[in-house]
PDB file of C-alpha atoms in Angstrom:
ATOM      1  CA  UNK A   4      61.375 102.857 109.117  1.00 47.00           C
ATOM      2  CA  UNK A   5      63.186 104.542 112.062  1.00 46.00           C
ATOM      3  CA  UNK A   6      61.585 104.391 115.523  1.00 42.00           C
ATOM      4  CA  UNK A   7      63.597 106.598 117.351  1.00 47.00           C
ATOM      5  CA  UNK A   8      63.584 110.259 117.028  1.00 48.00           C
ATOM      6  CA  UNK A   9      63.308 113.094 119.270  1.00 50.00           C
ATOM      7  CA  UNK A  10      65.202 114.148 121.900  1.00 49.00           C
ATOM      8  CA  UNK A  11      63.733 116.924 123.763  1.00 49.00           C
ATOM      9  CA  UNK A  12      64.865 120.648 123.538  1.00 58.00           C
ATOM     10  CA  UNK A  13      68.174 120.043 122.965  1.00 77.00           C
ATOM     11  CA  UNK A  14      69.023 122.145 119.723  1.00 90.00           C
ATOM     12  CA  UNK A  15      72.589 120.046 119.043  1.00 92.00           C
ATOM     13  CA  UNK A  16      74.466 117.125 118.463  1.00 93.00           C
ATOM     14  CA  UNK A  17      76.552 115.551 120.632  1.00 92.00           C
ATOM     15  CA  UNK A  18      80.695 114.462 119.458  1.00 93.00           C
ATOM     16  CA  UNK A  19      79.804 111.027 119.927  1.00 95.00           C
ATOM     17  CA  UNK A  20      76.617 111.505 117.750  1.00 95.00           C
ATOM     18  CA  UNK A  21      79.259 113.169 115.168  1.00 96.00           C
ATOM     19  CA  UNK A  22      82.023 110.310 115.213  1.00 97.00           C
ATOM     20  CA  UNK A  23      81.393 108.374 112.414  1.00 97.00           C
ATOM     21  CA  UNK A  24      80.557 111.819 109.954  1.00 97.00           C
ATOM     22  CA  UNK A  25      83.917 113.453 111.101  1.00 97.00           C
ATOM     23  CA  UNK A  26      85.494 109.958 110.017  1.00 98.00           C
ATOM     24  CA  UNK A  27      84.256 110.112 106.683  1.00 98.00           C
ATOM     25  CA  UNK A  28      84.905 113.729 105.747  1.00 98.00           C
ATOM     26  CA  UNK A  29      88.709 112.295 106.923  1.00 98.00           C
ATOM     27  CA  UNK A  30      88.680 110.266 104.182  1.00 98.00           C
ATOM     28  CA  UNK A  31      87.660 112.750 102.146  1.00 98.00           C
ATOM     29  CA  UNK A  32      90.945 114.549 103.574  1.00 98.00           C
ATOM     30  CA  UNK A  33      92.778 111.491 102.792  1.00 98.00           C
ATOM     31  CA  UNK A  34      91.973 111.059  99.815  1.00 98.00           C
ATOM     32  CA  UNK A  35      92.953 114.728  98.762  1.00 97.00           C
ATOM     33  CA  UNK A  36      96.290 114.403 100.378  1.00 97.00           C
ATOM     34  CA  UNK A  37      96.546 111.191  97.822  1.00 97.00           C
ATOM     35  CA  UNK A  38      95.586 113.236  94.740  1.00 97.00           C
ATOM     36  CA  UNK A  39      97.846 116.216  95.301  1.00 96.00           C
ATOM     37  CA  UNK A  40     100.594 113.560  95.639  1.00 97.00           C
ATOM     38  CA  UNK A  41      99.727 112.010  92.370  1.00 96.00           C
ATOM     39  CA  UNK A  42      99.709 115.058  90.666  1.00 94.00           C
ATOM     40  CA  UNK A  43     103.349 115.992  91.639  1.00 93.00           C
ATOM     41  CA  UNK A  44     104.973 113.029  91.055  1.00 94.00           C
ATOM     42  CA  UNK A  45     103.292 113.341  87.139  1.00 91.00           C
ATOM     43  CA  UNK A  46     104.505 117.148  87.364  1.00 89.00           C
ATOM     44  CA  UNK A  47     107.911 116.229  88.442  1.00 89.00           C
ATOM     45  CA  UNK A  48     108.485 113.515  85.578  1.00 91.00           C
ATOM     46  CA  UNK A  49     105.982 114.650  82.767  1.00 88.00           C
ATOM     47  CA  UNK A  50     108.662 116.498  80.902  1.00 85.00           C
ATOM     48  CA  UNK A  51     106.382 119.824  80.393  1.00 83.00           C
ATOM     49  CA  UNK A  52     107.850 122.141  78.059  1.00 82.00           C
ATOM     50  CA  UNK A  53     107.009 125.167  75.962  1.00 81.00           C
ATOM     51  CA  UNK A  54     108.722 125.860  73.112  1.00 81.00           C
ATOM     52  CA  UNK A  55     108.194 128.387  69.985  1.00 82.00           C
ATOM     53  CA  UNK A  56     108.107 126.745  66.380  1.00 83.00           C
ATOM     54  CA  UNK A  57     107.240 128.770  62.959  1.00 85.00           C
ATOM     55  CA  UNK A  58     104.266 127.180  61.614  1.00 86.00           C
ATOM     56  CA  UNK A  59     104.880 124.799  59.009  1.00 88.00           C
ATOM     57  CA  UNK A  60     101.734 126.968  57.256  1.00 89.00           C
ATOM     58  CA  UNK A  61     102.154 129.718  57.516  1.00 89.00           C
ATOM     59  CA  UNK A  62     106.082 131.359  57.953  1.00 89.00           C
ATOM     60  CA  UNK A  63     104.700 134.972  59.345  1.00 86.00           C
ATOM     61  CA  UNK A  64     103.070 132.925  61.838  1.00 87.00           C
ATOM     62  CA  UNK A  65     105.603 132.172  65.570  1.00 85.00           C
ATOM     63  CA  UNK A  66     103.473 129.314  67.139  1.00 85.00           C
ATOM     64  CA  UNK A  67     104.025 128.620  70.882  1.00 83.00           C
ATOM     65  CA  UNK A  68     103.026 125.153  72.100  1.00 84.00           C
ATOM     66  CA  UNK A  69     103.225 123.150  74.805  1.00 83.00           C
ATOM     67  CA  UNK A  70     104.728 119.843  75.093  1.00 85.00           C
ATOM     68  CA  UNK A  71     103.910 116.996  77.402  1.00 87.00           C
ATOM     69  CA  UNK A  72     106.510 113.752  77.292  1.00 89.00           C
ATOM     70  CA  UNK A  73     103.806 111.325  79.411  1.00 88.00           C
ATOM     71  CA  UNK A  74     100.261 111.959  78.570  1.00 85.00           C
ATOM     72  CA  UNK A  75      97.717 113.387  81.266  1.00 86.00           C
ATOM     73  CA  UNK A  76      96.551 109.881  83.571  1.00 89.00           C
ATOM     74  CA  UNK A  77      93.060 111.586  83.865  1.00 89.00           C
ATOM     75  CA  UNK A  78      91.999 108.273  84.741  1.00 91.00           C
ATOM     76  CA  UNK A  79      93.555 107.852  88.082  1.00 93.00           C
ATOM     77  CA  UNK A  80      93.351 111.724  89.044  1.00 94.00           C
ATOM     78  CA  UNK A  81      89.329 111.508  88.043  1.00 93.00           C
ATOM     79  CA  UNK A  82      88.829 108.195  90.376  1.00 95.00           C
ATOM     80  CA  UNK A  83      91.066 109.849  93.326  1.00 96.00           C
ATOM     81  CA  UNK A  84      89.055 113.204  92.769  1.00 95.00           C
ATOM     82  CA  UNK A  85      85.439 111.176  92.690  1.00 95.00           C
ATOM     83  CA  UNK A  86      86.757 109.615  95.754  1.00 96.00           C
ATOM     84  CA  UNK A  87      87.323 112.964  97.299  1.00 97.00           C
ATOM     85  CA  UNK A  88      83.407 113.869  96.395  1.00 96.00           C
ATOM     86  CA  UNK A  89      81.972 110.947  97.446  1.00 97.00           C
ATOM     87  CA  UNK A  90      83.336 110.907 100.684  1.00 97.00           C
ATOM     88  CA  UNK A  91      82.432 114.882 101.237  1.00 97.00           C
ATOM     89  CA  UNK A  92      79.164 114.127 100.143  1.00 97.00           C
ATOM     90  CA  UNK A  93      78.520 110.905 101.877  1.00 97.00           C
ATOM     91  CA  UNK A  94      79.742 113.139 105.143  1.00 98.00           C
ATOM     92  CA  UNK A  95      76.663 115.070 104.563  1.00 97.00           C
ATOM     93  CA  UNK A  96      74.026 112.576 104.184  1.00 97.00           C
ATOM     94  CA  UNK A  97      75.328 110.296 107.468  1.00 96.00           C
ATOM     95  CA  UNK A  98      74.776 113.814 109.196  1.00 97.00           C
ATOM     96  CA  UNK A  99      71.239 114.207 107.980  1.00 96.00           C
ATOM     97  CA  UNK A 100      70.995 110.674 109.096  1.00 95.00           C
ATOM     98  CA  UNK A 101      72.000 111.779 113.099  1.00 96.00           C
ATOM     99  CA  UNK A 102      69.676 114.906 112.399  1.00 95.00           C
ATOM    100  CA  UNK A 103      66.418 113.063 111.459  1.00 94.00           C
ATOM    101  CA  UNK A 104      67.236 110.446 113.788  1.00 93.00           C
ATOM    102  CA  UNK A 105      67.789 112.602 117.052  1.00 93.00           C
ATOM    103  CA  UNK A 106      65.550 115.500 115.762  1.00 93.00           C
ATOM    104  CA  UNK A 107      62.690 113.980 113.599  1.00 90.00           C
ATOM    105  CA  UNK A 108      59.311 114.624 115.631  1.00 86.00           C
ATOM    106  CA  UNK A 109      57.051 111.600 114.279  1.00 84.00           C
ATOM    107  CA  UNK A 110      58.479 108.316 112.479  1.00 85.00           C
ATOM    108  CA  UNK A 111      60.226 108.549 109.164  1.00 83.00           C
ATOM    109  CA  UNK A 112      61.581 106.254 106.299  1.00 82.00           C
ATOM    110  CA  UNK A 113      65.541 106.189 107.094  1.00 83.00           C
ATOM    111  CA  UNK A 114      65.710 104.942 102.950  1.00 85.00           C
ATOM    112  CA  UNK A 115      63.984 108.623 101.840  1.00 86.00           C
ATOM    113  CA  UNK A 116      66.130 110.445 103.166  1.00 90.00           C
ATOM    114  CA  UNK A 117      69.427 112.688 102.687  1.00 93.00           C
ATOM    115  CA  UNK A 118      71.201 115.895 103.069  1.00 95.00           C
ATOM    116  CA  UNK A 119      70.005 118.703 100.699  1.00 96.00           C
ATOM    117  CA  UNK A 120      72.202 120.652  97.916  1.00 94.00           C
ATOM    118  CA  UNK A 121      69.358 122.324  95.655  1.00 93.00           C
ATOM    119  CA  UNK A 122      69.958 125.037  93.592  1.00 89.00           C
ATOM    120  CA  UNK A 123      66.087 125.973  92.886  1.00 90.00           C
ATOM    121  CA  UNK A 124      63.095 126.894  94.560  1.00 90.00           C
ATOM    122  CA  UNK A 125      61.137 123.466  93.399  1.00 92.00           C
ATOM    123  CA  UNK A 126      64.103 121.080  94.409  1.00 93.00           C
ATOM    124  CA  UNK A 127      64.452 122.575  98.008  1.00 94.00           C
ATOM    125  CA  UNK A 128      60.001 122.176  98.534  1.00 93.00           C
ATOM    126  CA  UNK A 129      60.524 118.377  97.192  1.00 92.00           C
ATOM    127  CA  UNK A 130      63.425 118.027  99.811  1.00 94.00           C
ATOM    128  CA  UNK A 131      61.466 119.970 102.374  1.00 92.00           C
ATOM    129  CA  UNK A 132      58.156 118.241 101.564  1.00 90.00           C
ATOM    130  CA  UNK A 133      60.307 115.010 102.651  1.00 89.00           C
ATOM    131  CA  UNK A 134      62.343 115.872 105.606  1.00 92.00           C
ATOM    132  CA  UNK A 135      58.614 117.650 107.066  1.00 90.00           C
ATOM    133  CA  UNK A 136      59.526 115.599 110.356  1.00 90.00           C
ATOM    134  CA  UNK A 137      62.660 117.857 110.934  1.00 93.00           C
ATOM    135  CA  UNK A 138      61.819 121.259 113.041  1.00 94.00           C
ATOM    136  CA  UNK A 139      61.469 124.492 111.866  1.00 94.00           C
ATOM    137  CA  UNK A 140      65.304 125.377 113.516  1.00 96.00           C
ATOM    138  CA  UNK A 141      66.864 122.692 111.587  1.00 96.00           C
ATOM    139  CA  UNK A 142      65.146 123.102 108.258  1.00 96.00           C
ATOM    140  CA  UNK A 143      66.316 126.370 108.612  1.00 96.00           C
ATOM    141  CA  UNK A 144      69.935 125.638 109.288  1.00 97.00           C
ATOM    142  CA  UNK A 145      70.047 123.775 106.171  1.00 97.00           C
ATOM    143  CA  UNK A 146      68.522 127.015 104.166  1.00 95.00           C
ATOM    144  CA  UNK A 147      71.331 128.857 105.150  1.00 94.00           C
ATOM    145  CA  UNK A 148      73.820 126.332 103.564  1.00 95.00           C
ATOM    146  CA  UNK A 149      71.946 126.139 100.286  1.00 93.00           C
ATOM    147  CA  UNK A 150      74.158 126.998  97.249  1.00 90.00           C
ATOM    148  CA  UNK A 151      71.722 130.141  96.453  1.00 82.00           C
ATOM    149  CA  UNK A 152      71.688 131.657 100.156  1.00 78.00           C
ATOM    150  CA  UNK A 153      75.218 133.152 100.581  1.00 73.00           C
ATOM    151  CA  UNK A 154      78.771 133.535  98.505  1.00 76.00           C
ATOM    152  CA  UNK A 155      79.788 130.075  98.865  1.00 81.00           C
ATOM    153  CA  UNK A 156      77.959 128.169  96.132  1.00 80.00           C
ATOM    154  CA  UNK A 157      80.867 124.990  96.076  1.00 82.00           C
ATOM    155  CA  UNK A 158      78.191 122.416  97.242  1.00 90.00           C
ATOM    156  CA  UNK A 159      76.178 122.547  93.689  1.00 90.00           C
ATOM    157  CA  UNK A 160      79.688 121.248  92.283  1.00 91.00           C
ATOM    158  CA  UNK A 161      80.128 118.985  94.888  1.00 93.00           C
ATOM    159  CA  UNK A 162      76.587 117.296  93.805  1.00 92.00           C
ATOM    160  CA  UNK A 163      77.432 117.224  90.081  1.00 91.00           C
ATOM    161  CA  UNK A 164      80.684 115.861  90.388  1.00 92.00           C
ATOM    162  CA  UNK A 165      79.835 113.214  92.501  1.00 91.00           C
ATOM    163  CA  UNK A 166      76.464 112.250  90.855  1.00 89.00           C
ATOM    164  CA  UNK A 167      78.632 112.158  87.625  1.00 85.00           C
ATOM    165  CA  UNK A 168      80.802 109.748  88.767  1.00 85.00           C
ATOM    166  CA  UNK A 169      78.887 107.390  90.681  1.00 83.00           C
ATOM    167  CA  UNK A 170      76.521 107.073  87.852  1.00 80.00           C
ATOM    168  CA  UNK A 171      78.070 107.469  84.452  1.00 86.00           C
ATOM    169  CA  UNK A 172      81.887 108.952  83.961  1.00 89.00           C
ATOM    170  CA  UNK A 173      85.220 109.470  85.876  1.00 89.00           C
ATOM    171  CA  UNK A 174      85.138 112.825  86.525  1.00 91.00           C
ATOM    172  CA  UNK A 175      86.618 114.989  83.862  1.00 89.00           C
ATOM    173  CA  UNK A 176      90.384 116.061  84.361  1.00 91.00           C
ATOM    174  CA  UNK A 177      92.307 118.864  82.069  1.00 88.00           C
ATOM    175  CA  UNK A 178      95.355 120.345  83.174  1.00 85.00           C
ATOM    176  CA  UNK A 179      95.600 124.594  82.596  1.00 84.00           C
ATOM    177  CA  UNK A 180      99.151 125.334  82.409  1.00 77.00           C
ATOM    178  CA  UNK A 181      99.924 128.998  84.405  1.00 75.00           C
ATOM    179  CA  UNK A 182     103.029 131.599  84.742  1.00 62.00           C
ATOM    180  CA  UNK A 183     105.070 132.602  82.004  1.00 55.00           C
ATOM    181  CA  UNK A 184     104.383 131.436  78.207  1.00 57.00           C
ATOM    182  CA  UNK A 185     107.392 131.634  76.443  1.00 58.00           C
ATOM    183  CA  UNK A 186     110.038 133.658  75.717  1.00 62.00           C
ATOM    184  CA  UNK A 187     112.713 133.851  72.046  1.00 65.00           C
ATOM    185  CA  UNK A 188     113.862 135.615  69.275  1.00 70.00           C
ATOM    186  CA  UNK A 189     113.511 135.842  65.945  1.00 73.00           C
ATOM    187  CA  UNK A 190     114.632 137.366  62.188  1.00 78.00           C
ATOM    188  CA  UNK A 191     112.434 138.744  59.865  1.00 79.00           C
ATOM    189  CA  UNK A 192     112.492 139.119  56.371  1.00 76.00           C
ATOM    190  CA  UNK A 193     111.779 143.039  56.125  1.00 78.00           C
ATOM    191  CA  UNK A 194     112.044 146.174  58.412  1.00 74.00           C
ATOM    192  CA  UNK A 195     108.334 147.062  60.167  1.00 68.00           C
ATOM    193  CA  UNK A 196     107.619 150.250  59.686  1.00 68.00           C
ATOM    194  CA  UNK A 197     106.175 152.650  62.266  1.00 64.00           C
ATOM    195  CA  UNK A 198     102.505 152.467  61.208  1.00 62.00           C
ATOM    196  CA  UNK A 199     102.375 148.573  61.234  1.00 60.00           C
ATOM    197  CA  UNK A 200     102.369 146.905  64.428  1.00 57.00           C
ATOM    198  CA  UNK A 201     105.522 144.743  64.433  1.00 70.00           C
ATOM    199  CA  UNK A 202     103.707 141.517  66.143  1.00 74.00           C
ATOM    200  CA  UNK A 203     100.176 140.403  66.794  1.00 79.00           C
ATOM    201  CA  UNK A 204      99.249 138.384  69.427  1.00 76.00           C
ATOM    202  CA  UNK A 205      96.512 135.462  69.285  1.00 74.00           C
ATOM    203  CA  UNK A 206      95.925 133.021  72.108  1.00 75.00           C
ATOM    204  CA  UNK A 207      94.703 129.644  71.677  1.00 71.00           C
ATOM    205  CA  UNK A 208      94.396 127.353  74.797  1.00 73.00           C
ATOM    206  CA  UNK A 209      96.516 126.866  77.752  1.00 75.00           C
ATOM    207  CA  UNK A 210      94.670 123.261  78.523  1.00 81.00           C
ATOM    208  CA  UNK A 211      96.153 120.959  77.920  1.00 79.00           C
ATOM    209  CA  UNK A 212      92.990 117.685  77.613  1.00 81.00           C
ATOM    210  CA  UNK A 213      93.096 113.606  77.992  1.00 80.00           C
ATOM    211  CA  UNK A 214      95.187 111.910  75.092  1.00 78.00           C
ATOM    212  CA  UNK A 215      97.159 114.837  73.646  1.00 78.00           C
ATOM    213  CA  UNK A 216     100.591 115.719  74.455  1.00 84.00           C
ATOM    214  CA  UNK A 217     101.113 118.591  72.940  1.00 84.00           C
ATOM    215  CA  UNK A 218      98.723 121.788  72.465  1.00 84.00           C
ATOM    216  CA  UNK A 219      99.114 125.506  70.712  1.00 84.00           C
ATOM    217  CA  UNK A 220      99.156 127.941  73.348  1.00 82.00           C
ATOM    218  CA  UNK A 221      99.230 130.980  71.350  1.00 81.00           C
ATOM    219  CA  UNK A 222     100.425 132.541  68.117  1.00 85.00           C
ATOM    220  CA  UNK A 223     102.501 135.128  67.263  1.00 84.00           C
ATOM    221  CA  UNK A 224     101.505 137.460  63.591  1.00 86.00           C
ATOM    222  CA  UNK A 225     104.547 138.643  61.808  1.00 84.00           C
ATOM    223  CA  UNK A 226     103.968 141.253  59.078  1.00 80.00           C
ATOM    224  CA  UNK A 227     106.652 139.629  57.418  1.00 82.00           C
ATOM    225  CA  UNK A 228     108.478 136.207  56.768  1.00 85.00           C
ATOM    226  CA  UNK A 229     110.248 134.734  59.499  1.00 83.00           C
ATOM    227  CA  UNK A 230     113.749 134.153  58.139  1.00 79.00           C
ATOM    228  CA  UNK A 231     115.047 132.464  61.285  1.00 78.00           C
ATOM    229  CA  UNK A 232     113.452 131.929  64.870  1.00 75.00           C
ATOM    230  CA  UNK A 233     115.278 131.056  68.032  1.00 70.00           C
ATOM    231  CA  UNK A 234     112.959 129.951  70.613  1.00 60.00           C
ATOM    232  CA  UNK A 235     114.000 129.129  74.003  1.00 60.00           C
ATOM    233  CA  UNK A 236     112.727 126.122  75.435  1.00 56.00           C
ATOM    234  CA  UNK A 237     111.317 126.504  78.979  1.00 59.00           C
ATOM    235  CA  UNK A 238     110.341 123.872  81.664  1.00 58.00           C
ATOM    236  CA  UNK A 239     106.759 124.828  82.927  1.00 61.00           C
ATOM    237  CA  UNK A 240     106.741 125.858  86.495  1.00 61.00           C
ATOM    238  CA  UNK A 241     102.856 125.525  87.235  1.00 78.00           C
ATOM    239  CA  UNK A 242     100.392 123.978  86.662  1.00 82.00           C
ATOM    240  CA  UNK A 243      96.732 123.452  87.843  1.00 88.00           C
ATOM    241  CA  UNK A 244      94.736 120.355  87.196  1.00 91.00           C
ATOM    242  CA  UNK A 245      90.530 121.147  86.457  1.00 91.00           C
ATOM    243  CA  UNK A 246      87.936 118.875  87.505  1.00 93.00           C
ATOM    244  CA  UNK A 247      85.318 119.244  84.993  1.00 90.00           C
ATOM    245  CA  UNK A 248      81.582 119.338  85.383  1.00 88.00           C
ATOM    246  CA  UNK A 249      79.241 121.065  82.968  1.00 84.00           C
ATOM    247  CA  UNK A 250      80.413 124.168  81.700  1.00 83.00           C
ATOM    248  CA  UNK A 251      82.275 124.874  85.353  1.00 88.00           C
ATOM    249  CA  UNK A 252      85.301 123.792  86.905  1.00 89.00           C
ATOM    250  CA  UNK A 253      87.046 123.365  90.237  1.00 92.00           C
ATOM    251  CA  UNK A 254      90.924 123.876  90.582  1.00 92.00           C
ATOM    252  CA  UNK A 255      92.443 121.406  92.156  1.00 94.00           C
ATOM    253  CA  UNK A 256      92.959 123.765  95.693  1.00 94.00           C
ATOM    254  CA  UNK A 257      89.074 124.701  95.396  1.00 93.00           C
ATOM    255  CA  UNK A 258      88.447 121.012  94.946  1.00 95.00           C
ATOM    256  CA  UNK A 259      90.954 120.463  97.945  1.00 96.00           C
ATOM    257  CA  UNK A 260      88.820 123.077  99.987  1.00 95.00           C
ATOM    258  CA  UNK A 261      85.471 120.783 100.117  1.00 96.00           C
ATOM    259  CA  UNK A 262      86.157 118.649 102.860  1.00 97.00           C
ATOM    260  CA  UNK A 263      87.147 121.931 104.820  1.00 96.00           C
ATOM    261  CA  UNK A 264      83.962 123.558 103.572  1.00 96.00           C
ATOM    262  CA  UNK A 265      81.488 120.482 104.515  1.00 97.00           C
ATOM    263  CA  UNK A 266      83.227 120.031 107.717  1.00 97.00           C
ATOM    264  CA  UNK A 267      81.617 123.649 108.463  1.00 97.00           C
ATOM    265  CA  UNK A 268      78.689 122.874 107.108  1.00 97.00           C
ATOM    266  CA  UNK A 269      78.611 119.954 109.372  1.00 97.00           C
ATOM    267  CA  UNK A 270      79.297 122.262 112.406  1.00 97.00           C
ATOM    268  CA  UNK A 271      76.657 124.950 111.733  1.00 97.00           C
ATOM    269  CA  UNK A 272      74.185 122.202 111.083  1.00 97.00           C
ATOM    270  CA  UNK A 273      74.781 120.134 113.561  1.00 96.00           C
ATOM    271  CA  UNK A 274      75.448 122.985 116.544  1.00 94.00           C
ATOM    272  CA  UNK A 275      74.339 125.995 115.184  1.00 95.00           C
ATOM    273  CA  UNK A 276      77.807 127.345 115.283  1.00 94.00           C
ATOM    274  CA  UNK A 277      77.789 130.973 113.810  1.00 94.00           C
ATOM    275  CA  UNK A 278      81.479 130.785 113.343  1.00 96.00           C
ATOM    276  CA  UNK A 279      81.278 127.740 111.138  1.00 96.00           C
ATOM    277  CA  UNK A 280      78.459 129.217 109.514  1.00 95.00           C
ATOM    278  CA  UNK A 281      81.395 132.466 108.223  1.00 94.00           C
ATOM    279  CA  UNK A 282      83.976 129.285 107.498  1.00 95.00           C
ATOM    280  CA  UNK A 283      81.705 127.993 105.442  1.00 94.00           C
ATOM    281  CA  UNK A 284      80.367 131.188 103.326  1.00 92.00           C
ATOM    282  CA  UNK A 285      83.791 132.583 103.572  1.00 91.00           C
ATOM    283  CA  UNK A 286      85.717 133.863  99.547  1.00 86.00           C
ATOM    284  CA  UNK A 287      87.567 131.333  98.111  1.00 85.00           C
ATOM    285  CA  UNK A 288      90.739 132.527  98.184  1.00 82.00           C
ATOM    286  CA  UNK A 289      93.533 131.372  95.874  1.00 77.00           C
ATOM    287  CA  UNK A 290      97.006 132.547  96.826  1.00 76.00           C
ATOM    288  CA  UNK A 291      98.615 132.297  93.377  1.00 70.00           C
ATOM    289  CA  UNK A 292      95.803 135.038  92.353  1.00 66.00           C
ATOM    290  CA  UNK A 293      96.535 138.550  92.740  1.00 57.00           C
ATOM    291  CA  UNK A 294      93.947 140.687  92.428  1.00 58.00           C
ATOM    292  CA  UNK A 295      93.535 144.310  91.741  1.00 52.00           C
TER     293      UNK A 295
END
């Protein structure tokens, strides 16, 4: 049980009360900085091509498929990535730590408590019900950084990912593969006429998952035989790693964006800061995204 709380009117923390959290969303930093660097050195030596094949099926039918040399090490990405989480998270709970502990206004039970990410009216009363000791101005702090209270909804994933993989799998890695598909020519065995279209397109998958090394990014319908195909092999110039959790994903620069985000978090809580409070709710932009 903790027996010291309270600490007047005082409405913030003080740096040295923040030390130790700002350390551990570091490592969180750190251990980003680690993943991105394990993903390019796989990049640089995978051997990713694409390359366009007639299917062995079907010889109207121009497959285009990707092709991996090294298979994806979703292993070491998903501990490095669970790393990242854990550390993000764990930033979050040592603050609600400082908070009860310099804030709480009778005794509470240190063990009980922790920083809240709910994503329903019923999970944020049980938290609330718990944390009754904090004061109204702090309680509502914490509202305002919910996952349902404003744009920025990155924390929910943040929970899942790193309940996943503390309890019962690596978190999930597959690898999207971005830019320009492929490119080649080919001979037919007949001349298209005007009312037939003279190719139809069907896409498959661009991800490319654990174990495989090769996957059919798209297909390309003929109306005709192809007598002779010349694809051109190209090297793949991006890619973007997904870390996996339910039906959602982060990309690995939204994943790298947590630490950032609960280090605003941490401000607004801790300080009220209005400013960290827009960091924090703030678009996720991604620059390789144009949009319209």
């Amino acid at each position: 049980m903790s027996s010291s709380f309270g600490i007047g009117d005082s409405r913030s923390l003080r740096d040295v009360d923040l030390a130790d959290v700002r350390h551990v969303v570091g490592e969180a930093r750190l251990a980003g900085r680690q993943l991105s660097k394990l993903i390019e050195h796989w990049h640089q030596n995978a051997g990713l091509s694409i390359e366009t094949r007639i299917a062995l099926t079907d010889r109207r039918v121009q497959e285009v498929v990707l092709i991996s040399e090294r298979a994806l090490p979703h292993r070491d990405w998903g501990i490095c990535a669970g790393r990242l989480v854990h550390d993000a998270r764990s930033a979050l709970d040592h603050l609600n730590s400082v908070m009860m502990t310099r804030f709480a206004v009778e005794p509470f039970d240190s063990r009980k408590v922790y920083f809240p990410i709910t994503e329903n009216g019923k999970d944020w009363r049980s938290w609330r019900q718990r944390h009754r000791h904090l004061p109204d101005w702090a309680i509502a702090r914490y509202a305002a950084l919910q996952p349902s209270a404003g744009p920025f909804h990155g924390l929910a994933g943040l929970r899942h990912l790193d309940d996943a993989s503390k309890h019962r799998h690596i978190v999930p890695v597959q690898l999207a593969v971005l830019g320009l598909i492929s490119e080649g020519t080919c001979t037919l065995d007949g001349i298209p006429t005007d009312d037939e279209p003279v190719v139809g397109l069907e896409t498959a998958s661009n991800i490319l998952k654990p174990g495989a090394k090769t996957v059919t990014v798209a297909r390309l319908h003929y109306e005709f035989d192809i007598l002779e195909s010349a694809p051109v092999s190209l090297s793949v110039a991006d890619i973007d790693p997904l870390f996996v959790f339910g039906e959602e994903s982060y990309s690995l620069l939204e994943l790298l964006n947590l630490p950032e985000r609960v280090e605003a978090a941490i401000d607004y809580a801790a300080i009220g800061s209005v400013a960290a409070l827009t960091r924090y709710q703030a678009k996720f932009i991604d620059p390789r995204v144009v949009e319209e």
